[in-house]
PDB file of C-alpha atoms and ligand atoms in Angstrom:
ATOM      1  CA  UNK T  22      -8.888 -11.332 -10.041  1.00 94.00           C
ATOM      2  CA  UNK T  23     -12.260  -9.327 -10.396  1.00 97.00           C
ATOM      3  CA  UNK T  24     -14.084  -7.187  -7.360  1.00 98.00           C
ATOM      4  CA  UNK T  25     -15.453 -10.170  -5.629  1.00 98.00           C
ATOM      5  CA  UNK T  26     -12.315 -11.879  -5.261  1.00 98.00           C
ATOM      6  CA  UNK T  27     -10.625  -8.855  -4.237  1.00 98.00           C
ATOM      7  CA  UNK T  28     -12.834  -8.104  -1.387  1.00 98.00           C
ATOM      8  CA  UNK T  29     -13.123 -12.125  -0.156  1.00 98.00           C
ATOM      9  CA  UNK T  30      -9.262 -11.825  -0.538  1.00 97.00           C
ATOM     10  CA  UNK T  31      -9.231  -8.692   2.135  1.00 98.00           C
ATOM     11  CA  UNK T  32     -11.999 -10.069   4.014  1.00 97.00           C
ATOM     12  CA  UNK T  33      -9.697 -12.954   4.743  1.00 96.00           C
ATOM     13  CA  UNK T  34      -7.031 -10.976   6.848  1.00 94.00           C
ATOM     14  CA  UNK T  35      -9.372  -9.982   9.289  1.00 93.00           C
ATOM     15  CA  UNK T  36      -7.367 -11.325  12.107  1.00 87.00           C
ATOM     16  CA  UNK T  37      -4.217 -12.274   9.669  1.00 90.00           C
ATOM     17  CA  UNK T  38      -0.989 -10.173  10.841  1.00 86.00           C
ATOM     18  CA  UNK T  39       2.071 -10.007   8.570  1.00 78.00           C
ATOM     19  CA  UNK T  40       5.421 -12.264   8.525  1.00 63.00           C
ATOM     20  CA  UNK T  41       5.858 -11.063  12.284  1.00 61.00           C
ATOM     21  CA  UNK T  42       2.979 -11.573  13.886  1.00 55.00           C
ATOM     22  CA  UNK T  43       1.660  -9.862  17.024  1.00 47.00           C
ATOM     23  CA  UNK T  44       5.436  -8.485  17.563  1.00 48.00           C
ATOM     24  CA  UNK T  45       4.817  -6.500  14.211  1.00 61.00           C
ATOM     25  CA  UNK T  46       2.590  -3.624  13.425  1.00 72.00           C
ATOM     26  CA  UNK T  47       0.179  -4.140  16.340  1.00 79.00           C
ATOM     27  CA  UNK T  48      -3.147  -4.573  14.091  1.00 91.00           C
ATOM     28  CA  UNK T  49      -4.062  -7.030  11.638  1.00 93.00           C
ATOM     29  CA  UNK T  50      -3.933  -6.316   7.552  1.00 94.00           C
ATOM     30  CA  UNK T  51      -7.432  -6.032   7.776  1.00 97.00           C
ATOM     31  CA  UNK T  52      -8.331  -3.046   9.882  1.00 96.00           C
ATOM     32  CA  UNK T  53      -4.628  -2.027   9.066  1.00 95.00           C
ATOM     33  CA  UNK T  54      -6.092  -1.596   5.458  1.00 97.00           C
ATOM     34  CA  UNK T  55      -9.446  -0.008   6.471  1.00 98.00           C
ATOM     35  CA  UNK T  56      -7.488   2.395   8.346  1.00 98.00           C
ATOM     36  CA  UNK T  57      -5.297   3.194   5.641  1.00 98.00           C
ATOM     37  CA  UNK T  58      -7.883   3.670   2.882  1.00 98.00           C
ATOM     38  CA  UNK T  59     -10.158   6.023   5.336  1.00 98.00           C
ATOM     39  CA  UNK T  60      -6.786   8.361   6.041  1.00 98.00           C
ATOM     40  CA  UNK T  61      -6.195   8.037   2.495  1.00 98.00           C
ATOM     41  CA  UNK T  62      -9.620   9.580   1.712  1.00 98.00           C
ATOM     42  CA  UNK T  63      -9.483  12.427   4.246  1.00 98.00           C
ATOM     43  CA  UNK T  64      -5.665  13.852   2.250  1.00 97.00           C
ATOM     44  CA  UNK T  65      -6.648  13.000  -0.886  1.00 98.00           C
ATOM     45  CA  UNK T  66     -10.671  12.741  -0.872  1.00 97.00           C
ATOM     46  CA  UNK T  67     -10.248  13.262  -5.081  1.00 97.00           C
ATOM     47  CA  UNK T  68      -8.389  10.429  -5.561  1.00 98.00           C
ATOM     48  CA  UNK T  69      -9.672   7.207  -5.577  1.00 98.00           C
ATOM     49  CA  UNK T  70      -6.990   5.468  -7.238  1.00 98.00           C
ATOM     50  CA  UNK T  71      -4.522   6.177  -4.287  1.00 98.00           C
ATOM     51  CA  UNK T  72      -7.446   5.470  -1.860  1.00 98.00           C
ATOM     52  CA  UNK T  73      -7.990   2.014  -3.384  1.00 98.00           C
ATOM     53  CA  UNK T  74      -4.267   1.543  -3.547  1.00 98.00           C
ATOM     54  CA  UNK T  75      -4.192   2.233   0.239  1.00 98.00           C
ATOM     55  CA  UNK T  76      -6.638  -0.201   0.719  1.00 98.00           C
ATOM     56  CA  UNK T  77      -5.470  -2.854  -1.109  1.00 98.00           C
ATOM     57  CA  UNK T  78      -1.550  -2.272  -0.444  1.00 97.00           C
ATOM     58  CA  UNK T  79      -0.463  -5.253   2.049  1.00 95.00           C
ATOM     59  CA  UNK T  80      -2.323  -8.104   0.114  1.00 96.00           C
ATOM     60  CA  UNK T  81       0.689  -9.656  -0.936  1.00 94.00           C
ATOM     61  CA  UNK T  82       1.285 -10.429   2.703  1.00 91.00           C
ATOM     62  CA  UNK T  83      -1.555 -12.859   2.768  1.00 93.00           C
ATOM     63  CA  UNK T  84      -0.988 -14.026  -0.446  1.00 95.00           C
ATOM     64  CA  UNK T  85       2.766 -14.958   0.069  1.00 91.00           C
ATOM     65  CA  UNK T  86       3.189 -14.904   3.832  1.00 87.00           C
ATOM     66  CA  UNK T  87       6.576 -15.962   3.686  1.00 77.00           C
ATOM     67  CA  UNK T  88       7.834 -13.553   1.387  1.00 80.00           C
ATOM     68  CA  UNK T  89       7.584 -10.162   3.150  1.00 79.00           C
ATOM     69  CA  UNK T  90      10.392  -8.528   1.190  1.00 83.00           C
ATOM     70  CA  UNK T  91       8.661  -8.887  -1.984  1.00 89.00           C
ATOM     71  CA  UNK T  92       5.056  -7.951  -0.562  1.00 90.00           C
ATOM     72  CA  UNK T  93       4.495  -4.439  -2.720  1.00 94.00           C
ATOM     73  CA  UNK T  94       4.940  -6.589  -5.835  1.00 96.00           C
ATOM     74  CA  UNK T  95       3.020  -9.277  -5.032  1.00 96.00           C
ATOM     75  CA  UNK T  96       0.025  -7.777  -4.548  1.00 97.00           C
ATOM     76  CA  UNK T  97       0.981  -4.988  -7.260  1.00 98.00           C
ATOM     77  CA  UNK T  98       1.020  -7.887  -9.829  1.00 98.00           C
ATOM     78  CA  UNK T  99      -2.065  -9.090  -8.335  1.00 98.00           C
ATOM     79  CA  UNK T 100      -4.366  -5.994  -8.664  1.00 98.00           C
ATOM     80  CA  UNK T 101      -2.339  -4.725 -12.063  1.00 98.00           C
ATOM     81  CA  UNK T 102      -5.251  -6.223 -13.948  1.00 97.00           C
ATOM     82  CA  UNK T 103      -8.106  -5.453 -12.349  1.00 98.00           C
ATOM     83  CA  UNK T 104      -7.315  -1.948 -11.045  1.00 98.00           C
ATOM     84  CA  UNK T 105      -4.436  -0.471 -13.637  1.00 98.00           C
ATOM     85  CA  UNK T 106      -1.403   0.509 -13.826  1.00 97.00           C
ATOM     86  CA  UNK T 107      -1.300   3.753 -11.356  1.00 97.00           C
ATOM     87  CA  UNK T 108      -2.829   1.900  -8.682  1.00 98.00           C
ATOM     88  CA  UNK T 109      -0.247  -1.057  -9.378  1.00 98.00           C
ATOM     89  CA  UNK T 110       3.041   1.324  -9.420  1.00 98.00           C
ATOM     90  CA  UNK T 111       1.413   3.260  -6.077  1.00 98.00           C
ATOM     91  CA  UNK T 112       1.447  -0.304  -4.090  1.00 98.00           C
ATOM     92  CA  UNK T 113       4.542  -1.490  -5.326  1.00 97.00           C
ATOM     93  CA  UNK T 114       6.281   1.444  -3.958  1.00 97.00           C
ATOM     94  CA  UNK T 115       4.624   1.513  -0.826  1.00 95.00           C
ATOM     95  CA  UNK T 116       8.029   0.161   0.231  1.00 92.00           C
ATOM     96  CA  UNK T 117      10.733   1.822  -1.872  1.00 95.00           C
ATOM     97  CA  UNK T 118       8.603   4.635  -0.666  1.00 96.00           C
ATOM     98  CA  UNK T 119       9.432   3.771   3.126  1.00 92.00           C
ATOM     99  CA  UNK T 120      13.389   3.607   2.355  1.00 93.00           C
ATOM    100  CA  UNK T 121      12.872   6.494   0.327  1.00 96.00           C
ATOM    101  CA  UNK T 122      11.450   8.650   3.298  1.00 94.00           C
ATOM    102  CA  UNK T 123      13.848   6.862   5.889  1.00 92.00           C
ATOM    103  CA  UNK T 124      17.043   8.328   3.079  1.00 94.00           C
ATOM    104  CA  UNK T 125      15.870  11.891   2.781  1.00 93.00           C
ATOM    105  CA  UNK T 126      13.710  12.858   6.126  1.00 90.00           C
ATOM    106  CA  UNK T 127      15.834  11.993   9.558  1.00 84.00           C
ATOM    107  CA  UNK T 128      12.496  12.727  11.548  1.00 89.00           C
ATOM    108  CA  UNK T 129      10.425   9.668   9.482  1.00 87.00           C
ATOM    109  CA  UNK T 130      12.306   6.669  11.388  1.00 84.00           C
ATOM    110  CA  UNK T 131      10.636   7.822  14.615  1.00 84.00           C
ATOM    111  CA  UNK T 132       7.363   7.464  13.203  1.00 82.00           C
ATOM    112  CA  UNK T 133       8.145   3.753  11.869  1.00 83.00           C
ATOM    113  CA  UNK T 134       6.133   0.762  13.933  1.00 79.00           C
ATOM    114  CA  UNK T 135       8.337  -1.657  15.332  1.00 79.00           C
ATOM    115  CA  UNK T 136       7.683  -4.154  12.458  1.00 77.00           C
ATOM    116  CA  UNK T 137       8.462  -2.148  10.236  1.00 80.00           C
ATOM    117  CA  UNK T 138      11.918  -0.879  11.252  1.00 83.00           C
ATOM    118  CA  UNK T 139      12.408  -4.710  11.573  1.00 80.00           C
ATOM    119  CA  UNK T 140      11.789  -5.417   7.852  1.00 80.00           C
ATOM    120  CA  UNK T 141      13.324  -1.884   6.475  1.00 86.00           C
ATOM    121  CA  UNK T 142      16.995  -3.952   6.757  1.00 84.00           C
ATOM    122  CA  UNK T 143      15.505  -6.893   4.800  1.00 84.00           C
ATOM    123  CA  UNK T 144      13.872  -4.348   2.380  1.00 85.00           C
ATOM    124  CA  UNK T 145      17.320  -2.854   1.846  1.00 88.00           C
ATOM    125  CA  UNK T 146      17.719  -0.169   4.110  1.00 90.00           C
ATOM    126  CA  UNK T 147      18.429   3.437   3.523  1.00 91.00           C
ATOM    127  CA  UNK T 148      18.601   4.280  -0.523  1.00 94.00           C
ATOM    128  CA  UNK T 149      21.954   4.657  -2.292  1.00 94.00           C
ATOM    129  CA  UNK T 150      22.357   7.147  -5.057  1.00 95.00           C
ATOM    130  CA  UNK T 151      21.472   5.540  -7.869  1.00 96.00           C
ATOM    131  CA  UNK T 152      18.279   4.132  -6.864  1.00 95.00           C
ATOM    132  CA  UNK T 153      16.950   7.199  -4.725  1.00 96.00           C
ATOM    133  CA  UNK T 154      17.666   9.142  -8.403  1.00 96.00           C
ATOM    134  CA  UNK T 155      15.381   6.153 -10.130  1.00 96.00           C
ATOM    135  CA  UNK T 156      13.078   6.692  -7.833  1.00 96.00           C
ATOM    136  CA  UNK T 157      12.732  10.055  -8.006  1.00 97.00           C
ATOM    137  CA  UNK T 158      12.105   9.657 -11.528  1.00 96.00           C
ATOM    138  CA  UNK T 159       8.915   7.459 -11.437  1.00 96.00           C
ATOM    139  CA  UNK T 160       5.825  10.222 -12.351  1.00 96.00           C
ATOM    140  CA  UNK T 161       3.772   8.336  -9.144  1.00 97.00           C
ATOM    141  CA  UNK T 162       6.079   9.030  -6.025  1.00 97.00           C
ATOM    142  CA  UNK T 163       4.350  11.993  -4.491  1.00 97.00           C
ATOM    143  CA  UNK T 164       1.477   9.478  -4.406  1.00 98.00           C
ATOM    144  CA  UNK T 165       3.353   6.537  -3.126  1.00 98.00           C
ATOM    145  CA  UNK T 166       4.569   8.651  -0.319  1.00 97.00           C
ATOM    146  CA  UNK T 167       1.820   9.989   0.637  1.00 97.00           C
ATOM    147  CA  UNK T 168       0.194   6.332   0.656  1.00 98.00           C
ATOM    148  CA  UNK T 169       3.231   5.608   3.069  1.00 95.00           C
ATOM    149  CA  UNK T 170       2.487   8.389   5.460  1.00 93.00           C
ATOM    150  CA  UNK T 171      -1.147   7.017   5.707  1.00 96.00           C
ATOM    151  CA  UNK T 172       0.442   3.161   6.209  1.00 93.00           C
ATOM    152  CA  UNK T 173       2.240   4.761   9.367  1.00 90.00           C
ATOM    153  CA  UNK T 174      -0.328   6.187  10.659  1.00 92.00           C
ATOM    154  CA  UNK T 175      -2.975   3.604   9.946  1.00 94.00           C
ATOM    155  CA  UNK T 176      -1.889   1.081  12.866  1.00 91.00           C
ATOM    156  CA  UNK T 177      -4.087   2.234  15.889  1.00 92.00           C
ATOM    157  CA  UNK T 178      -5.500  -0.336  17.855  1.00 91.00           C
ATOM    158  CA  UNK T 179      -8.484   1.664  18.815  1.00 94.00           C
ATOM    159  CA  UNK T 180      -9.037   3.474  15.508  1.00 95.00           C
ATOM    160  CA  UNK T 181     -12.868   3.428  14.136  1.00 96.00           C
ATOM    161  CA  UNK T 182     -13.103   3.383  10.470  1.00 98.00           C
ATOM    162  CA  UNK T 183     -15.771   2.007   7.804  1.00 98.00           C
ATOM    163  CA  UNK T 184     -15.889  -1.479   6.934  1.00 98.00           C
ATOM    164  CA  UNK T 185     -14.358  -2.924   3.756  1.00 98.00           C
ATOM    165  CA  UNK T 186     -18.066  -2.806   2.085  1.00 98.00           C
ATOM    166  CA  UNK T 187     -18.187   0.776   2.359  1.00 98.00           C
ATOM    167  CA  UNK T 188     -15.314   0.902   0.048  1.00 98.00           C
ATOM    168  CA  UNK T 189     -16.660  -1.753  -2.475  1.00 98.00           C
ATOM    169  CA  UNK T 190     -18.349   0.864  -4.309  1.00 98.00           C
ATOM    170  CA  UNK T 191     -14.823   2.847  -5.100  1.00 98.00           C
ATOM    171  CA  UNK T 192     -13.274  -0.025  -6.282  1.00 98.00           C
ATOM    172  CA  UNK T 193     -15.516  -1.236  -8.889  1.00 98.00           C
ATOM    173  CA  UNK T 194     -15.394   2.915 -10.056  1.00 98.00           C
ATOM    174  CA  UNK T 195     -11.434   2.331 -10.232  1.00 98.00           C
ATOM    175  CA  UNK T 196     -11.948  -1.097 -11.656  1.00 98.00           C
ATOM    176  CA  UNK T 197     -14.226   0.325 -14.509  1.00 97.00           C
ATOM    177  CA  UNK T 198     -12.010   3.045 -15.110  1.00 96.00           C
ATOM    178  CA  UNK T 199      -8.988   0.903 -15.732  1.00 96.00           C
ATOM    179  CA  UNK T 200     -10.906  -1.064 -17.953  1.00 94.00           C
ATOM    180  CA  UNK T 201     -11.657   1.651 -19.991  1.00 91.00           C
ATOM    181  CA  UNK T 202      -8.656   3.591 -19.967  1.00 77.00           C
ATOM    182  CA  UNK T 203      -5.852   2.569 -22.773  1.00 68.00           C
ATOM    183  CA  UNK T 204      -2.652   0.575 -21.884  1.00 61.00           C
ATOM    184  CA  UNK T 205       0.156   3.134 -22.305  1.00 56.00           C
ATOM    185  CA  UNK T 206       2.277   0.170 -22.794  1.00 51.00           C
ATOM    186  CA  UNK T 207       1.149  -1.013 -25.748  1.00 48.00           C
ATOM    187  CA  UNK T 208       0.572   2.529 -27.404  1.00 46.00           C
TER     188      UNK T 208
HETATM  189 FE1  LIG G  16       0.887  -1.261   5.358  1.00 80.85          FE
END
């Protein structure tokens, strides 16, 4: 996928709402996106990586609709090339992060849209040990929570945000800076 792509791809759910439709998170991906990447920017104005990540986090819901579970890595997979590594980990654990912060903070379920307390039991619920200690391993999970705090609060029906070209020019800086930075993987 390169930049164009990317930005025809979330130009495309304007209108498109996740697996659950209008009983879901009560926006579509698209402004749900926008929204994300513009609260994203005000915490962490520095990092454009996690702002990217925040805007390009639910992707995999348009490009397997019927595969919600999997959804962080779909589109993880999907950007892993054109945007790197760090941004790939930080959407794939946009949900881990969500069971994560549902296992450790008894005040974050409140915050939770209705959609997606529906799909935390299909995402596997609260944590166990083993997997909240894996997890607490991976270098990126300040990050991905933060990125989850901004998905919660990114689903206002009446929010005003920029459009997705105002954040064209970030992604082709994150885009050009994965290209150029070395695959730790094969080091
Ligand atoms: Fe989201």
């Amino acid at each position: 996928m390169n930049v164009d792509e990317l930005i025809a791809l979330l130009a495309s759910c304007d209108g498109f709402y996740d697996s659950l439709g209008e009983d879901g998170d009560p926006i579509p991906v698209l402004p749900h996106s926008l929204q994300c990447a513009a609260r994203l920017s005000e915490v962490a104005p520095e990092d454009e990586e996690l702002v990217v990540a925040g805007l390009v986090h639910d992707i995999g819901h348009r490009l397997r609709p019927a595969h919600p579970v999997v959804h962080g890595i779909v589109a993880a997979d999907a950007v892993r090339g054109l945007l790197g590594d760090r941004v790939a980990a930080l959407v794939e654990l946009h949900v881990p992060a969500k069971r994560y912060l549902v296992t450790v903070d008894d005040s974050y379920r409140a915050t939770l849209s209705t959609g997606s307390i529906a799909s935390l039991a299909r995402q596997g619920g609260p944590l166990d040990a083993v997997e909240r200690a894996a997890l607490e391993h991976r270098p990126e999970l300040e990050d991905a929570l933060t990125l989850r705090r901004a998905d919660e609060d990114a689903k206002d029906p009446d929010a005003v945000v920029p459009g997705l070209q105002h954040w064209r020019p970030m992604v082709e800086r994150v885009a050009i800076l994965a290209s150029t930075t070395p695959d730790i993987r094969s080091t």
